Short mmCIF file of C-alpha atoms in Angstrom, two decimals:
data_model
loop_
_atom_site.label_atom_id
_atom_site.label_comp_id
_atom_site.label_asym_id
_atom_site.label_seq_id
_atom_site.Cartn_x
_atom_site.Cartn_y
_atom_site.Cartn_z
CA MET A 958 0.15 -0.07 -0.05
CA VAL A 959 1.23 3.67 -0.55
CA PRO A 960 2.72 4.78 2.78
CA ARG A 961 0.85 7.17 4.77
CA PRO A 962 2.76 10.63 4.83
CA GLU A 963 4.47 11.05 8.59
CA GLU A 964 3.73 13.95 10.94
CA ILE A 965 6.25 16.51 11.44
CA ASN A 966 7.01 19.45 13.80
CA LEU A 967 6.35 22.09 11.40
CA LEU A 968 8.96 24.38 13.16
CA THR A 969 11.88 22.24 13.76
CA GLY A 970 14.36 21.26 11.07
CA GLU A 971 12.74 17.58 10.59
CA SER A 972 10.76 18.94 7.82
CA ASP A 973 13.93 20.09 5.84
CA ALA A 974 15.26 16.72 6.07
CA GLN A 975 12.09 14.90 5.25
CA GLN A 976 11.98 17.30 2.03
CA MET A 977 15.29 16.48 1.29
CA GLU A 978 14.93 12.69 1.36
CA ALA A 979 11.82 12.94 -0.82
CA GLU A 980 13.20 15.36 -3.47
CA GLU A 981 15.91 12.73 -3.89
CA LYS A 982 13.44 10.14 -5.12
CA PRO A 983 11.81 10.34 -8.41
CA VAL A 984 8.47 11.62 -8.39
CA SER A 985 6.49 8.52 -9.37
CA ALA A 986 8.08 6.84 -6.43
CA LEU A 987 6.45 8.82 -3.89
CA ASP A 988 2.77 7.52 -4.81
CA GLU A 989 4.01 4.02 -5.34
CA PRO A 990 3.04 0.97 -2.79
CA VAL A 991 5.74 -0.47 -0.69
CA SER A 992 5.52 -3.67 1.38
CA HIS A 993 3.99 -3.51 5.15
CA TRP A 994 4.27 -5.95 7.67
CA ARG A 995 1.52 -7.15 9.71
CA PRO A 996 2.80 -7.56 13.36
CA ARG A 997 0.04 -9.79 14.58
CA LEU A 998 -1.42 -13.07 13.64
CA ALA A 999 -4.60 -13.88 15.68
CA LEU A 1000 -5.57 -17.37 15.53
CA ASN A 1001 -8.97 -19.38 16.64
CA VAL A 1002 -10.12 -22.38 17.06
CA MET A 1003 -13.44 -23.47 17.61
CA ALA A 1004 -13.62 -25.63 20.82
CA ASP A 1005 -17.54 -26.48 20.73
CA ASN A 1006 -17.94 -30.47 20.23
CA PHE A 1007 -20.83 -29.66 17.87
CA VAL A 1008 -22.51 -32.29 15.61
CA PHE A 1009 -23.40 -31.05 12.08
CA ASP A 1010 -26.43 -32.38 10.06
CA GLY A 1011 -24.43 -33.51 6.76
CA SER A 1012 -27.34 -32.78 4.49
CA SER A 1013 -27.76 -29.11 5.66
CA LEU A 1014 -24.01 -27.75 6.71
CA PRO A 1015 -23.89 -24.03 6.86
CA ALA A 1016 -22.43 -22.48 4.28
CA ASP A 1017 -20.61 -19.89 6.03
CA VAL A 1018 -18.81 -22.56 8.22
CA HIS A 1019 -18.37 -25.18 5.68
CA ARG A 1020 -15.68 -23.39 3.71
CA TYR A 1021 -13.46 -23.63 6.84
CA MET A 1022 -14.23 -27.05 7.51
CA LYS A 1023 -11.71 -30.07 6.47
CA MET A 1024 -13.71 -33.63 6.60
CA ILE A 1025 -11.94 -36.99 7.29
CA GLN A 1026 -13.74 -40.49 7.10
CA LEU A 1027 -13.21 -42.69 10.04
CA GLY A 1028 -14.90 -45.84 9.29
CA LYS A 1029 -18.54 -45.15 8.49
CA THR A 1030 -18.35 -41.73 10.32
CA VAL A 1031 -17.21 -38.69 8.74
CA HIS A 1032 -15.55 -36.40 10.94
CA TYR A 1033 -14.27 -32.82 10.56
CA LEU A 1034 -10.95 -31.35 12.23
CA PRO A 1035 -11.02 -28.52 14.60
CA ILE A 1036 -11.96 -25.46 12.54
CA LEU A 1037 -9.13 -22.79 12.48
CA PHE A 1038 -10.00 -19.14 11.69
CA ILE A 1039 -7.48 -16.71 10.80
CA ASP A 1040 -8.75 -13.39 12.16
CA GLN A 1041 -8.48 -10.52 9.71
CA LEU A 1042 -10.67 -7.91 11.31
CA SER A 1043 -7.83 -7.55 14.13
CA ASN A 1044 -5.43 -6.40 11.50
CA ARG A 1045 -5.86 -2.60 11.53
CA VAL A 1046 -4.42 -0.34 8.96
CA LYS A 1047 -2.62 1.89 11.80
CA ASP A 1048 -0.63 -1.15 13.08
CA LEU A 1049 1.01 -1.64 9.62
CA MET A 1050 4.75 -1.27 9.54
CA VAL A 1051 6.91 -0.09 6.77
CA ILE A 1052 9.40 -2.42 5.24
CA ASN A 1053 12.56 -0.42 4.17
CA ARG A 1054 15.81 -1.30 3.14
CA SER A 1055 17.15 -0.87 6.74
CA THR A 1056 14.76 -2.98 8.43
CA THR A 1057 16.78 -6.01 9.78
CA GLU A 1058 14.11 -7.39 12.26
CA LEU A 1059 10.19 -7.33 12.79
CA PRO A 1060 8.20 -8.02 15.38
CA LEU A 1061 5.47 -10.94 15.32
CA THR A 1062 2.89 -11.30 18.18
CA VAL A 1063 0.86 -14.81 17.55
CA SER A 1064 -2.06 -15.11 19.72
CA TYR A 1065 -4.39 -18.35 20.12
CA ASP A 1066 -7.56 -18.47 21.62
CA LYS A 1067 -10.81 -20.63 21.39
CA VAL A 1068 -14.03 -19.62 19.88
CA SER A 1069 -17.59 -20.68 20.24
CA LEU A 1070 -19.56 -21.52 16.92
CA GLY A 1071 -22.06 -18.61 17.55
CA ARG A 1072 -18.83 -16.36 17.69
CA LEU A 1073 -17.16 -18.21 14.78
CA ARG A 1074 -20.39 -17.26 12.43
CA PHE A 1075 -20.26 -14.04 13.82
CA TRP A 1076 -16.85 -12.85 13.03
CA ILE A 1077 -17.02 -14.72 9.44
CA HIS A 1078 -20.18 -12.74 8.68
CA MET A 1079 -18.45 -9.57 9.80
CA GLN A 1080 -15.29 -10.48 7.79
CA ASP A 1081 -17.43 -11.01 4.63
CA ALA A 1082 -19.50 -7.90 5.49
CA VAL A 1083 -15.81 -5.77 5.32
CA TYR A 1084 -14.85 -7.23 1.99
CA SER A 1085 -18.27 -6.34 0.64
CA LEU A 1086 -17.42 -2.72 1.35
CA GLN A 1087 -14.38 -2.75 -0.49
CA GLN A 1088 -16.13 -4.50 -3.39
CA PHE A 1089 -18.54 -1.93 -3.27
CA GLY A 1090 -15.99 0.93 -3.89
CA PHE A 1091 -15.02 1.88 -0.24
CA SER A 1092 -11.74 2.80 0.46
CA GLU A 1093 -9.60 0.97 2.56
CA LYS A 1094 -9.52 3.47 5.39
CA ASP A 1095 -13.35 3.38 5.38
CA ALA A 1096 -13.54 -0.31 5.70
CA ASP A 1097 -10.57 -0.35 8.60
CA GLU A 1098 -13.06 2.31 10.58
CA VAL A 1099 -15.72 -0.20 9.99
CA LYS A 1100 -13.29 -2.78 11.49
CA GLY A 1101 -12.28 -1.03 14.44
CA ILE A 1102 -16.20 -0.66 15.64
CA PHE A 1103 -16.43 -4.28 16.00
CA VAL A 1104 -12.71 -5.14 16.98
CA ASP A 1105 -12.31 -2.46 19.50
CA THR A 1106 -15.51 -2.53 21.05
CA ASN A 1107 -16.83 -4.94 23.41
CA LEU A 1108 -19.60 -6.88 22.01
CA TYR A 1109 -22.11 -6.42 24.78
CA PHE A 1110 -21.60 -2.50 24.84
CA LEU A 1111 -21.98 -2.82 20.82
CA ALA A 1112 -25.08 -4.62 21.14
CA LEU A 1113 -26.51 -1.94 23.81
CA THR A 1114 -25.29 0.88 21.46
CA PHE A 1115 -27.59 -0.46 18.45
CA PHE A 1116 -30.28 -1.04 20.92
CA VAL A 1117 -30.11 2.70 22.47
CA ALA A 1118 -29.59 3.99 18.60
CA ALA A 1119 -33.01 2.32 17.82
CA PHE A 1120 -34.86 3.53 20.82
CA HIS A 1121 -33.74 7.08 19.85
CA LEU A 1122 -35.05 6.53 16.51
CA LEU A 1123 -38.40 5.72 18.06
CA PHE A 1124 -38.30 8.31 20.48
CA ASP A 1125 -37.56 11.14 17.74
CA PHE A 1126 -40.19 9.78 15.78
CA LEU A 1127 -42.61 9.93 18.76
CA ALA A 1128 -41.37 13.34 19.55
CA PHE A 1129 -42.00 14.78 16.18
CA LYS A 1130 -45.58 13.01 16.25
CA ASN A 1131 -46.64 14.62 19.50
CA ASP A 1132 -44.75 18.16 18.49
CA ILE A 1133 -42.62 17.97 21.21
CA SER A 1134 -39.62 19.84 19.41
CA PHE A 1135 -41.70 21.65 16.73
CA TRP A 1136 -44.46 23.33 18.54
CA LYS A 1137 -47.71 24.31 16.65
CA LYS A 1138 -48.35 26.91 18.91
CA LYS A 1139 -46.77 30.67 18.27
CA LYS A 1140 -43.08 31.14 18.87
CA SER A 1141 -41.54 34.13 20.19
CA MET A 1142 -38.24 35.21 18.32
CA ILE A 1143 -36.47 36.57 21.18
CA GLY A 1144 -34.62 35.19 24.51
CA MET A 1145 -31.78 33.21 24.12
CA SER A 1146 -28.77 32.78 21.61
CA THR A 1147 -30.84 30.03 19.76
CA LYS A 1148 -33.35 32.68 18.57
CA LEU A 1149 -33.43 33.16 14.76
CA TRP A 1150 -34.29 36.79 14.26
CA LYS A 1151 -33.56 39.60 16.84
CA VAL A 1152 -34.83 43.03 15.94
CA LYS A 1153 -33.14 45.91 18.04
CA LYS A 1154 -34.57 49.19 19.70
CA ALA A 1155 -36.80 47.09 22.15
CA LEU A 1156 -39.06 45.46 19.30
CA LYS A 1157 -39.77 42.06 19.39
CA MET A 1158 -41.37 39.63 16.47
CA THR A 1159 -43.59 36.57 16.77
CA VAL A 1160 -44.26 34.01 14.19
CA VAL A 1161 -48.09 33.20 14.19
CA TRP A 1162 -49.19 29.91 11.86
CA ARG A 1163 -52.58 30.36 9.98
CA GLY A 1164 -52.65 26.90 8.33
CA LEU A 1165 -49.53 27.03 6.08
CA ARG A 1166 -49.06 30.44 5.87
CA PRO A 1167 -46.74 32.36 8.41
CA VAL A 1168 -47.84 35.94 9.92
CA LEU A 1169 -45.37 38.06 11.87
CA GLN A 1170 -46.71 40.24 14.46
CA PHE A 1171 -44.65 43.03 16.19
CA GLY A 1172 -44.88 44.51 19.88
CA THR A 1173 -42.28 45.72 22.53
CA TYR A 1174 -40.32 43.94 25.10
CA SER A 1175 -41.42 43.36 28.56
CA GLU A 1176 -39.27 44.01 31.69
CA SER A 1177 -38.34 40.51 31.93
CA GLU A 1178 -37.66 40.08 28.43
CA ARG A 1179 -35.38 42.90 28.32
CA LYS A 1180 -33.46 41.59 31.17
CA THR A 1181 -33.30 38.50 29.52
CA GLU A 1182 -31.89 39.90 26.30
CA GLU A 1183 -29.11 42.39 28.42
CA TYR A 1184 -27.85 39.56 30.03
CA ASP A 1185 -27.42 37.04 26.94
CA THR A 1186 -25.73 39.78 25.25
CA GLN A 1187 -23.65 40.44 28.31
CA ALA A 1188 -22.66 36.32 28.94
CA MET A 1189 -21.58 36.34 25.11
CA LYS A 1190 -19.37 39.38 25.65
CA TYR A 1191 -17.66 37.94 29.00
CA LEU A 1192 -17.36 34.66 27.39
CA SER A 1193 -15.71 36.01 23.89
CA TYR A 1194 -13.17 37.51 26.13
CA LEU A 1195 -11.99 34.07 27.44
CA LEU A 1196 -12.31 31.67 24.38
CA TYR A 1197 -10.94 34.22 21.87
CA PRO A 1198 -7.32 34.22 23.60
CA LEU A 1199 -7.97 30.40 24.47
CA CYS A 1200 -8.44 29.23 20.74
CA VAL A 1201 -5.52 31.60 19.99
CA GLY A 1202 -3.33 30.23 22.29
CA GLY A 1203 -4.36 26.60 21.65
CA ALA A 1204 -3.55 27.06 18.00
CA ILE A 1205 0.09 28.13 19.12
CA TYR A 1206 0.61 25.42 21.57
CA SER A 1207 -0.18 22.99 19.15
CA LEU A 1208 2.06 24.08 16.33
CA LEU A 1209 4.93 24.08 19.05
CA ASN A 1210 4.21 20.54 20.47
CA ILE A 1211 2.17 18.81 18.28
CA LYS A 1212 3.24 17.12 14.90
CA TYR A 1213 1.19 17.62 11.78
CA LYS A 1214 1.46 16.30 7.97
CA SER A 1215 1.34 19.75 6.61
CA TRP A 1216 0.55 23.32 7.46
CA TYR A 1217 -2.94 23.03 5.97
CA SER A 1218 -3.54 20.28 8.46
CA TRP A 1219 -2.46 22.22 11.53
CA LEU A 1220 -4.71 25.06 10.03
CA ILE A 1221 -7.78 23.01 9.63
CA ASN A 1222 -7.11 21.55 13.03
CA SER A 1223 -7.29 24.98 14.41
CA PHE A 1224 -10.52 26.08 13.03
CA VAL A 1225 -12.14 22.98 14.04
CA ASN A 1226 -11.25 23.38 17.63
CA GLY A 1227 -12.28 27.21 17.28
CA VAL A 1228 -15.65 25.51 16.04
CA TYR A 1229 -16.13 23.04 19.06
CA ALA A 1230 -14.90 26.15 21.56
CA PHE A 1231 -17.60 28.51 20.05
CA GLY A 1232 -20.04 25.88 19.97
CA PHE A 1233 -19.66 25.44 23.39
CA LEU A 1234 -19.92 29.29 23.94
CA PHE A 1235 -23.32 29.38 22.57
CA MET A 1236 -24.72 26.89 25.09
CA LEU A 1237 -23.84 28.71 28.24
CA PRO A 1238 -25.38 32.09 28.09
CA GLN A 1239 -28.76 30.16 28.97
CA LEU A 1240 -26.89 29.08 32.46
CA PHE A 1241 -25.53 32.99 33.19
CA VAL A 1242 -29.41 34.16 32.13
CA ASN A 1243 -30.57 31.67 34.97
CA TYR A 1244 -28.05 32.93 37.48
CA LYS A 1245 -28.46 36.57 36.81
CA LEU A 1246 -32.36 36.07 37.13
CA LYS A 1247 -32.13 33.57 39.92
CA SER A 1248 -34.94 31.18 38.33
CA VAL A 1249 -35.12 28.75 35.36
CA ALA A 1250 -37.72 29.03 32.73
CA HIS A 1251 -40.80 26.46 32.32
CA LEU A 1252 -40.14 23.34 30.35
CA PRO A 1253 -42.61 20.73 29.94
CA TRP A 1254 -41.89 17.23 31.10
CA LYS A 1255 -42.09 15.40 27.64
CA ALA A 1256 -39.38 18.31 26.37
CA PHE A 1257 -37.37 18.06 29.11
CA THR A 1258 -37.24 14.36 28.85
CA TYR A 1259 -36.34 14.42 25.08
CA LYS A 1260 -33.71 17.01 25.77
CA ALA A 1261 -32.17 14.69 28.37
CA PHE A 1262 -32.07 11.65 26.39
CA ASN A 1263 -30.84 13.68 23.31
CA THR A 1264 -28.04 15.17 25.38
CA PHE A 1265 -26.58 11.75 26.51
CA ILE A 1266 -27.24 9.66 23.10
CA ASP A 1267 -23.92 11.18 21.78
CA ASP A 1268 -21.85 9.90 24.54
CA VAL A 1269 -22.45 6.25 23.55
CA PHE A 1270 -21.30 6.79 20.04
CA ALA A 1271 -18.16 8.45 21.07
CA PHE A 1272 -17.01 5.41 22.66
CA ILE A 1273 -17.38 3.03 19.68
CA ILE A 1274 -16.63 5.57 16.44
CA THR A 1275 -13.13 6.23 15.28
CA MET A 1276 -12.76 10.24 15.79
CA PRO A 1277 -10.57 12.91 17.10
CA THR A 1278 -9.86 13.36 20.62
CA SER A 1279 -11.37 16.88 20.24
CA HIS A 1280 -14.44 15.82 18.75
CA ARG A 1281 -14.85 13.30 21.14
CA LEU A 1282 -14.47 15.68 23.89
CA ALA A 1283 -17.01 17.89 21.87
CA CYS A 1284 -19.42 15.37 22.46
CA PHE A 1285 -19.34 15.68 26.40
CA ARG A 1286 -19.78 19.44 26.19
CA ASP A 1287 -23.45 18.89 26.27
CA ASP A 1288 -23.31 16.88 29.66
CA VAL A 1289 -21.53 19.63 31.24
CA VAL A 1290 -24.07 22.42 30.54
CA PHE A 1291 -27.20 19.99 31.17
CA LEU A 1292 -25.51 18.80 34.71
CA VAL A 1293 -25.39 22.43 35.37
CA TYR A 1294 -28.69 23.30 34.18
CA LEU A 1295 -30.25 20.27 36.65
CA TYR A 1296 -28.28 22.10 39.52
CA GLN A 1297 -29.94 25.41 38.81
CA ARG A 1298 -33.36 23.61 38.04
CA TRP A 1299 -33.13 22.23 41.84
CA LEU A 1300 -31.82 25.52 43.08
CA TYR A 1301 -33.85 28.08 41.48
CA PRO A 1302 -37.83 28.11 41.16
CA VAL A 1303 -39.32 27.83 37.78
CA ASP A 1304 -40.53 31.16 36.38
CA LYS A 1305 -43.72 30.39 33.96
CA ARG A 1306 -43.50 33.76 32.78
CA ARG A 1307 -39.99 33.68 31.20
CA VAL A 1308 -39.36 32.32 27.74
CA ASN A 1309 -37.58 29.24 26.98
CA GLU A 1310 -35.08 28.21 24.54
CA PHE A 1311 -38.12 27.06 22.12
CA GLY A 1312 -39.20 30.65 22.38
CA GLU A 1313 -42.28 30.04 24.19
CA SER A 1314 -43.79 31.13 27.85
CA TYR A 1315 -45.73 28.84 29.47
CA GLU A 1316 -48.23 31.67 30.72
CA GLU A 1317 -48.45 32.92 26.94
CA ALA A 1318 -49.09 29.51 25.79
CA THR A 1319 -52.00 28.71 28.25
CA ARG A 1320 -53.54 31.86 27.89
CA THR A 1321 -57.32 31.50 26.60
CA PRO A 1322 -57.51 33.87 23.92
CA HIS A 1323 -60.48 36.53 23.95
CA ALA A 1324 -63.73 35.75 22.22
CA ASP A 1325 -63.38 38.83 19.87
#
């Protein structure tokens, strides 16, 4: 396979030395595949004393069986399965002219018939992905989900994902996340529009036609808007230096493949940081007003479940460390919100992050 480019420190002389080595090679040789060594060989032998029906042997196991005739009875030798799923691309070692020794670890383990058939199907599925046009890197990430994750935890993840899809369907059906009532476009940093000079805008749906209504801020809404702006200003003073400092620190201490790689990584970390920034004004507003907005229990349950669902996938999917940490930022905000919900009273006049006030939503309109 074509060797992966090595990561270098962009500010040291290592990059110059490697560039000189690359210049000495022909241009065509830079993209040529080279031999790699697999440092691990995993052997599995089926230990179950299972009697098969000779007329209906399972096709997946049959190709691994070797038969012998002992009298009138046909026996099969112990089934040997060479585990190819455990061979990851990241573990391959380049073989060059200076290589004199290479490590090899041979592992042996017994396997049950059910587990053997499962691994055979998974190995065939990964091979099918490559036949359908998936790159070796993509297929390797799929292998990592099954190899680097406990099977019981993996089964739990699939169950949680299925339950999450069902919960999303019920949430949409019961209008938990999409309210049919009017939505006030003021309040927190999640608002869609913002009208200055003490004006607010409300969208009222009449059938499929939205109607805009304008009004003025109440005293509570004005304070909420003021504290929201104040929180964003203070947090930006903290996060701007952190983002710049993190980019400089990574440039000095972390190796990258190129300057472009460092630039993209710095921008991504900035996106994660400001995504966390936009979650915090709600907590600051609760702290300043010493209250929390009313949130229906159905919506609260949906919010709680949707907050922690990403944590399960963060442990089984191959991803950068910064993205994995970003999956837990919702948890931190939600736990602080739970503490505020226990500490402060619920103000039903306040507008929540969905743009609704409980009192306005339950107020009976006049007959006129």
